[in-house]
Coordinates of C-alpha atoms and ligand atoms in Angstrom, one line a residue:
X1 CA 137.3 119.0 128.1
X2 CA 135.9 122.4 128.4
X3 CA 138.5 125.2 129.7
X4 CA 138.1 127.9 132.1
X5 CA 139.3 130.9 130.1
X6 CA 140.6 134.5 131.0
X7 CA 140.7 137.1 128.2
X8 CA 142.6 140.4 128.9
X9 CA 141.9 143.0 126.3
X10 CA 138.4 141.8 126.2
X11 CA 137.2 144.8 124.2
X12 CA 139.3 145.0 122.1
X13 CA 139.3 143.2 118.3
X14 CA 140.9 140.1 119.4
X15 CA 139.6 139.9 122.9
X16 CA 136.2 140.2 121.0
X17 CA 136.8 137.3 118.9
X18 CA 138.1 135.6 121.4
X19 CA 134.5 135.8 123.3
X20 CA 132.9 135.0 120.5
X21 CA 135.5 131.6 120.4
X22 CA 134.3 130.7 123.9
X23 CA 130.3 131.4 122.9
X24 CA 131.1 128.6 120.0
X25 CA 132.7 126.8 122.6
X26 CA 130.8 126.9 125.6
X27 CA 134.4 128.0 127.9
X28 CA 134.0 129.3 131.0
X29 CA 135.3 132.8 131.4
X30 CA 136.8 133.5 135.0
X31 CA 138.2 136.8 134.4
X32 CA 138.1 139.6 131.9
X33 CA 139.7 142.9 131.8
X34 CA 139.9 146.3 129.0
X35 CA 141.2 149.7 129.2
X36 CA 138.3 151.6 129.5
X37 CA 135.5 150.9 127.4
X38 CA 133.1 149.9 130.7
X39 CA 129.8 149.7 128.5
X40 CA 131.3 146.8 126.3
X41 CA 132.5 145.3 129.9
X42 CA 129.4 145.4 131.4
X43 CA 127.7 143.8 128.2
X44 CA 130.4 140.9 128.7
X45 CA 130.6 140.8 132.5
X46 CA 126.2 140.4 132.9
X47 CA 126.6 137.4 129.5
X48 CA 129.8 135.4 130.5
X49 CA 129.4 136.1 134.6
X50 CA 133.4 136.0 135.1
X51 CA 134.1 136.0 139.4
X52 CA 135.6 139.1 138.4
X53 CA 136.5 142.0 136.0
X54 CA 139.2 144.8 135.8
X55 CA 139.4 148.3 134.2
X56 CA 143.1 150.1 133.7
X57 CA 141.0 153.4 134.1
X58 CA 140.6 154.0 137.3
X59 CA 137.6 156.4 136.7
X60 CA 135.8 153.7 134.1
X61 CA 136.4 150.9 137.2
X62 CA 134.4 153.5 139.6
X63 CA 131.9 153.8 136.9
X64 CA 131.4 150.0 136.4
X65 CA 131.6 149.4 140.2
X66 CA 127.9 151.0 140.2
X67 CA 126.9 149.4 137.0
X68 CA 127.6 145.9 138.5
X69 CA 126.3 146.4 142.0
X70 CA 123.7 143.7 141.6
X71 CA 125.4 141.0 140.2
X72 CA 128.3 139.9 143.0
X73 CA 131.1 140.5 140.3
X74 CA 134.2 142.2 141.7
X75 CA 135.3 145.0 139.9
X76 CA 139.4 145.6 140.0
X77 CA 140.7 148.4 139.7
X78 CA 143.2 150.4 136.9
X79 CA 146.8 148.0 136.2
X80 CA 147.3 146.8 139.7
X81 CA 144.0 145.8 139.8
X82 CA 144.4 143.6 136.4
X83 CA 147.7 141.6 137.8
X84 CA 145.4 141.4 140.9
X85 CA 142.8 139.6 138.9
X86 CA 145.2 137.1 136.8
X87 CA 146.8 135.7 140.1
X88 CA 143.4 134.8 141.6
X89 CA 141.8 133.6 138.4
X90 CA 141.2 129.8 138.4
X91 CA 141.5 129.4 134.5
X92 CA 143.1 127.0 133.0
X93 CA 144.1 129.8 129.6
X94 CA 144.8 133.1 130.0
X95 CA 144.4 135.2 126.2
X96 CA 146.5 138.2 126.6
X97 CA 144.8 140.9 123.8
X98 CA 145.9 143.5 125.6
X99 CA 147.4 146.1 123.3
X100 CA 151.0 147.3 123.2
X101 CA 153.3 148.0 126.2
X102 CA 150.9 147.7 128.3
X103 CA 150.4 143.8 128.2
X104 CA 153.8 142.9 129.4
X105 CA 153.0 143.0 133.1
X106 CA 149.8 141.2 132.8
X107 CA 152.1 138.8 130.6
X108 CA 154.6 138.0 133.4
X109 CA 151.5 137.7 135.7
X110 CA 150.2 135.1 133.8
X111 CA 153.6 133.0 133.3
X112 CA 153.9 133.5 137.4
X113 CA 150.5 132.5 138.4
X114 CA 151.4 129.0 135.8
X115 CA 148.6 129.2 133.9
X116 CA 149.0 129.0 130.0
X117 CA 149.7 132.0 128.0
X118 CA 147.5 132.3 124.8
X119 CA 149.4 135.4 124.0
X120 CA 148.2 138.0 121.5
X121 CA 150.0 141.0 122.9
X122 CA 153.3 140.7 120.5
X123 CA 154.7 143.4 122.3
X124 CA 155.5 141.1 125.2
X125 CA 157.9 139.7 123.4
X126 CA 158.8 142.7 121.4
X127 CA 159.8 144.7 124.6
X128 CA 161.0 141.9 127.0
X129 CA 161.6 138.5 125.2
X130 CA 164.0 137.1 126.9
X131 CA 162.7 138.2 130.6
X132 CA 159.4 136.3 129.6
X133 CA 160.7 133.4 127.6
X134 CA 163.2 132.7 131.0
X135 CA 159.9 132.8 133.4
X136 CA 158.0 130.4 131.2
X137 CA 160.9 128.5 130.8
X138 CA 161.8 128.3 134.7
X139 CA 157.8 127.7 135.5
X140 CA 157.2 125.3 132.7
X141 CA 154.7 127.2 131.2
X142 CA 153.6 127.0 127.3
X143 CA 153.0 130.2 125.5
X144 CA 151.2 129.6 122.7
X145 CA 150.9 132.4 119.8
X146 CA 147.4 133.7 118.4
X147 CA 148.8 136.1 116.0
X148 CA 148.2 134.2 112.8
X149 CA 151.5 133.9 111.8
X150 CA 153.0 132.6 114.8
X151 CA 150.4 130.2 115.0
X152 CA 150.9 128.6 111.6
X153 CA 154.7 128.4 112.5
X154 CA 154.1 126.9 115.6
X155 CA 152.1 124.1 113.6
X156 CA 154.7 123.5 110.9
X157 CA 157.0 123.2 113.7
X158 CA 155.3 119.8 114.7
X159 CA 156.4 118.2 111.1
X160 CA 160.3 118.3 112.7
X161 CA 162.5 119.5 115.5
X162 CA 164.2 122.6 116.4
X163 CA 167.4 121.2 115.0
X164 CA 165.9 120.4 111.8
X165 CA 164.8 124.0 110.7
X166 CA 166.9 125.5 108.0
X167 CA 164.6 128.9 107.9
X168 CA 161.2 130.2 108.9
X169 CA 158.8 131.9 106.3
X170 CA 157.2 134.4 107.9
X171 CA 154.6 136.0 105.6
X172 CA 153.2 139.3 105.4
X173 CA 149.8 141.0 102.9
X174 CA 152.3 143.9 102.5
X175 CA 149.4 146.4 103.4
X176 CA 147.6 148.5 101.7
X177 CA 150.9 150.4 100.5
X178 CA 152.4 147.6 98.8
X179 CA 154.1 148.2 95.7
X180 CA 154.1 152.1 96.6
X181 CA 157.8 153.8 96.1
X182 CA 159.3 155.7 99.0
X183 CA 158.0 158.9 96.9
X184 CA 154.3 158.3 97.3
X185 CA 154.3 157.5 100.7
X186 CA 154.6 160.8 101.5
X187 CA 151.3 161.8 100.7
X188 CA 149.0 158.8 101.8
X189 CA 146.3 159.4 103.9
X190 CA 144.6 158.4 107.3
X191 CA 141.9 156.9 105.7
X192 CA 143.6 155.0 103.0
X193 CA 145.9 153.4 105.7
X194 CA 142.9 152.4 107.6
X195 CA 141.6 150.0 104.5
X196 CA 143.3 147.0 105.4
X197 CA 142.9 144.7 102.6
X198 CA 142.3 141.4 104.3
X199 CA 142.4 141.2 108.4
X200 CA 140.1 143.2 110.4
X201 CA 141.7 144.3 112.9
X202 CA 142.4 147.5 116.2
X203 CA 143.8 150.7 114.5
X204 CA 147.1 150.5 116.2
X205 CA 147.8 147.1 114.3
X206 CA 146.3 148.3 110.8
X207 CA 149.0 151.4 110.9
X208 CA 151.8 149.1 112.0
X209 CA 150.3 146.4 109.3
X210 CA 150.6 149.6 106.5
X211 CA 154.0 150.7 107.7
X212 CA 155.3 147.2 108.1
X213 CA 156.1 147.8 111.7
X214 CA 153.9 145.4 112.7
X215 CA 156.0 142.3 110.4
X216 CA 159.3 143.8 112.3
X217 CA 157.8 143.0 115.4
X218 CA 156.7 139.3 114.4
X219 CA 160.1 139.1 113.0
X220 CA 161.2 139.6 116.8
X221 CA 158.3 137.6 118.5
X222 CA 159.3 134.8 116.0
X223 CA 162.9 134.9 117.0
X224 CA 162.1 134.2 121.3
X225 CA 159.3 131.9 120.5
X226 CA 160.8 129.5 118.2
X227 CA 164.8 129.9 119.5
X228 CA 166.1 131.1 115.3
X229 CA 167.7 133.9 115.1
X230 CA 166.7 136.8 113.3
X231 CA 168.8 136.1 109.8
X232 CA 167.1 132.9 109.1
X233 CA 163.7 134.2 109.5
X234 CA 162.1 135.7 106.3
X235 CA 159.4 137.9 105.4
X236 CA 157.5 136.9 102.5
X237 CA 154.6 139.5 100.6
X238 CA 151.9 137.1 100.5
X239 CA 148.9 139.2 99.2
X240 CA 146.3 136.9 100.0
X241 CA 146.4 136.0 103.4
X242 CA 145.7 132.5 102.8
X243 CA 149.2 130.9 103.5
X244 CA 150.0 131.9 107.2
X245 CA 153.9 131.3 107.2
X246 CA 155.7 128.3 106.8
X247 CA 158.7 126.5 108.2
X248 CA 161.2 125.0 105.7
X249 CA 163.3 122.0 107.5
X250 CA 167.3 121.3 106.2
X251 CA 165.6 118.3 103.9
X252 CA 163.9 120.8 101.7
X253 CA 160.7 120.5 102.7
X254 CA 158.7 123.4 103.8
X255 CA 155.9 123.3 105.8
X256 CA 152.8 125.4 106.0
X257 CA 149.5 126.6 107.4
X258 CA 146.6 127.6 105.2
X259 CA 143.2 129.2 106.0
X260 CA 141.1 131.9 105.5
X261 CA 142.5 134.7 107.4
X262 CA 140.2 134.6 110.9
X263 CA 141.7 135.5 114.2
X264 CA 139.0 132.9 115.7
X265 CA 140.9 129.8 115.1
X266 CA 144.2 131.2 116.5
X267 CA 142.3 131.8 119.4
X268 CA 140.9 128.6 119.8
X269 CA 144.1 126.7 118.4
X270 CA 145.7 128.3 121.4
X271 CA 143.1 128.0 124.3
X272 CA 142.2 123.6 123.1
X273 CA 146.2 122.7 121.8
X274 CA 146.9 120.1 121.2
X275 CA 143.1 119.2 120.9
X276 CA 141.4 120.4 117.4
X277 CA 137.7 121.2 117.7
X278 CA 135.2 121.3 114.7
X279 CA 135.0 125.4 113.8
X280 CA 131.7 127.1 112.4
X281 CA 133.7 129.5 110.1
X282 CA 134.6 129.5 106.3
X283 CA 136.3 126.7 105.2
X284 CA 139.4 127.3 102.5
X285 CA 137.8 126.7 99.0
X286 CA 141.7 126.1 96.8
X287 CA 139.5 125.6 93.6
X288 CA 137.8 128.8 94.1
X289 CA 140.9 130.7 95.3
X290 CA 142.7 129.4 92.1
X291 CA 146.2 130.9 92.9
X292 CA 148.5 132.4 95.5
X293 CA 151.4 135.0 94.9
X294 CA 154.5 135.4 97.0
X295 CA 157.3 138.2 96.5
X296 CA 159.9 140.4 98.3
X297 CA 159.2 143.0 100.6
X298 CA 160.2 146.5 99.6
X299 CA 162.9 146.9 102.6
X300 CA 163.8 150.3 101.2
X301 CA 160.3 151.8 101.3
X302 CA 159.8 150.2 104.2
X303 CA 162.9 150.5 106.5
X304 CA 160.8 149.5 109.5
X305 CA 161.8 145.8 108.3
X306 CA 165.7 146.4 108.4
X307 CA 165.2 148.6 111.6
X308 CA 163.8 145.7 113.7
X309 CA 166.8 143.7 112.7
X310 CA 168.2 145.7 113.8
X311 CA 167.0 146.2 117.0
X312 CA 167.4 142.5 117.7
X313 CA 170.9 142.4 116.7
X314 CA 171.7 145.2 119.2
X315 CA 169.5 144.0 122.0
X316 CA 169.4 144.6 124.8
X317 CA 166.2 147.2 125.2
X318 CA 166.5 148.5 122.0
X319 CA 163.1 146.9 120.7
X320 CA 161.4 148.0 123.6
X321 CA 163.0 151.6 122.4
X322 CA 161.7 151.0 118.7
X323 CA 158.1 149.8 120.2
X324 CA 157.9 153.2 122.7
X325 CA 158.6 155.4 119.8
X326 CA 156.1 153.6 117.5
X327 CA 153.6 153.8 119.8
X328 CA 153.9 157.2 120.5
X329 CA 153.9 158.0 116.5
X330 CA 150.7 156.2 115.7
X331 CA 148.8 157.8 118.0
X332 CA 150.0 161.1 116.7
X333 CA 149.3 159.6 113.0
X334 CA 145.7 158.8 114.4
X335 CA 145.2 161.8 116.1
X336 CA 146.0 164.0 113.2
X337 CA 149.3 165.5 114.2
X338 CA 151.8 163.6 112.1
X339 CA 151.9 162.4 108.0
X340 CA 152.0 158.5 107.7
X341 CA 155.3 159.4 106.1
X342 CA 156.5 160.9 109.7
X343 CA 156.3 158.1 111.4
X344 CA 159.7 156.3 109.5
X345 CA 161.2 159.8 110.7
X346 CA 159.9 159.9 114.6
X347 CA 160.7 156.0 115.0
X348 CA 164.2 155.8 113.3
X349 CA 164.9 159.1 115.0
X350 CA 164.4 158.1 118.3
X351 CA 165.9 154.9 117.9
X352 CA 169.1 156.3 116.9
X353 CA 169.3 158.9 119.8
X354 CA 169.2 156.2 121.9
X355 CA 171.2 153.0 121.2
X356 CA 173.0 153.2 124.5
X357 CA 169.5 151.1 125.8
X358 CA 171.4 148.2 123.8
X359 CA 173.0 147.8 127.3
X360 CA 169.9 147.4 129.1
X361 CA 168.7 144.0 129.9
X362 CA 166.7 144.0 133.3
X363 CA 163.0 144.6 133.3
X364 CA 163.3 147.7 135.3
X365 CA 166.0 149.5 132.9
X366 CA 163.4 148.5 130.0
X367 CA 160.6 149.7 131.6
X368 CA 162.6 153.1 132.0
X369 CA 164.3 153.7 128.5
X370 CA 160.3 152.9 127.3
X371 CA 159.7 156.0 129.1
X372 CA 162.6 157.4 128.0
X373 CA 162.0 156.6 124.1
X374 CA 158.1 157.4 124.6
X375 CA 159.8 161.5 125.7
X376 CA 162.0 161.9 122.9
X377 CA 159.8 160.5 120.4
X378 CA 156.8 163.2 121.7
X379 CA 159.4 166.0 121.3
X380 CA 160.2 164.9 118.1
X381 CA 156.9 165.4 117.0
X382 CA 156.3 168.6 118.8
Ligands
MG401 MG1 150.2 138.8 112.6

């Protein structure tokens, strides 16, 4: 059957593959949204003819307003104007790609308006996992993961039932700092972090990949999709990228996913479930590849790992907390401000001034300590 499809993010490295998922496999896009990037928009708005598209810029909206005139599209404008857009879509998918805090809104939009929630945007689940697995729970409807990871978990977890898992095996490239000590961290570079050795992927996530932020967060996601707690989910350094995590049942047997790494057929995992369509990219070559390595993270290099444990254990909105003060450090790393070393110091920093948000449950007093976190961690770096 072919879906109607809403991508949110559209421009940016997933929402991009996920166009290129629905070129392969002829969807029909309703509704597409971005930040700000209005050329790229345009570009997808005149080739996919969506009944509408939004822009978080309000500026970039005007801009595309004009640019669209002629072609009966309505142009939404800045966030308002995105949640606008998801409760009148018609699609049957919505693929949230948006990236970081921002995508929780548009998340609960989605999960209102009942439509299913291919869900990129980790941070979600990072910020508010329990207020959006409650929603979907109460309006029945299935998120299924695209990040990688997540994905593969989510297919091992059809071998056996919830009750049956012993632990999950989350697994992680390491980035391109693995096997670094503490010591040389401190003088790594921009550039360096930027080389990625096997995904392609948005700058944000490649810093949080090198870092390691980015496996505390799927730590977290993994915990409110798949109902384990925190202590029986373990990170695995899986160089490769081939194995995509695995789920190890109380028989023994462990369960996983293999490909080569490509965002695509999360995407379209997600958007057919439970249907599996024939996919035009590589195909895993074992004889080729040879061998696979596994090992231990370095949790003391890292501390990013032990600090999103943390975070969970507390609760309450102290991931949101550790998620405000990341984001608010990469950008500085990115813009030039702080050392890649820095950002342990700004994030752990800020997390520790406030624990008190380990109280803080609703969505409103989240949304606040985000803004809260996001302050101290910019005078921090000040
Ligand atoms: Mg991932």
């Amino acid at each position: 059957m072919n879906k109607t499809v809403s991508v949110l993010g559209a421009t940016g490295s997933v929402g991009r593959q996920a166009l290129d998922v629905a070129r392969e496999r002829g969807y029909t896009i309703d509704f597409l949204s971005a930040n700000c990037d209005y050329t790229s928009l345009e570009i997808y708005a005149r080739e996919f003819k969506p009944s509408a598209v939004a822009l978080a810029d309000p500026g970039a909206a005007s801009e595309l307003k004009v640019r669209l005139a002629d072609t009966g599209i309505r142009v939404l404008v800045g966030s308002e104007g995105i949640l606008e857009g998801i409760r009148k879509s018609v699609s049957d998918v919505c693929v949230n790609a948006i990236l970081g805090e921002a995508g929780l809104l548009p998340t609960l939009a989605v999960i209102d308006s009942g439509k299913r929630l291919a869900l990129a945007n980790k941070e979600s689940l990072v910020i508010a996992g329990d207020i959006v697995m409650s929603a979907a729970k109460k309006k029945g409807v299935e998120i299924i993961p695209v990040d990688s990871e997540h994905s593969a978990i989510f297919q091992s977890l059809k071998s056996g039932r919830r009750e049956e898992i012993k632990r999950i095996l989350l697994t992680a490239s390491g980035g391109p700092f693995f096997g670094k000590t503490k010591e040389q961290l401190r003088s790594v570079t921009l550039s360096e972090t930027l080389a990625h050795p096997t995904w392609k992927m948005g700058k944000k996530i490649t810093v949080d990949s090198a870092t390691l932020m980015n496996k505390g967060f799927e730590v977290i996601e993994a915990v409110h999709l798949f109902g384990v707690p925190a202590d029986r989910v373990d990170v695995v350094v899986h160089r490769e990228s081939i194995l995509h995590s695995a789920v190890e049942y109380i028989d023994n047997s462990v369960i996983a996913e293999l490909s080569v790494p490509d965002m695509k057929m999360c995407v379209q995992y997600a958007v057919d479930y439970p249907v599996r369509y024939r996919s035009e990219g590589r195909t895993l070559d074992l004889f080729e590849l040879g061998s696979l390595s596994f090992s231990r993270p370095d949790r003391d290099a890292f501390p990013f790992l032990d600090l999103a444990r943390e975070a969970i254990s507390l609760g309450g909105a102290m991931p949101a907390v550790m998620n405000a003060a990341d984001e608010v450090a990469v950008e500085a790393f990115l813009s030039g401000r702080i050392s890649f070393y820095e950002i342990f110091g700004v994030v752990t920093e800020t997390f520790g001034a406030l624990t008190y948000a380990k109280g803080s449950h609703t969505l409103d007093a989240i949304l606040s300590l985000d803004k809260e976190a996001r302050a101290v961690a910019k005078s921090l770096i000040k």
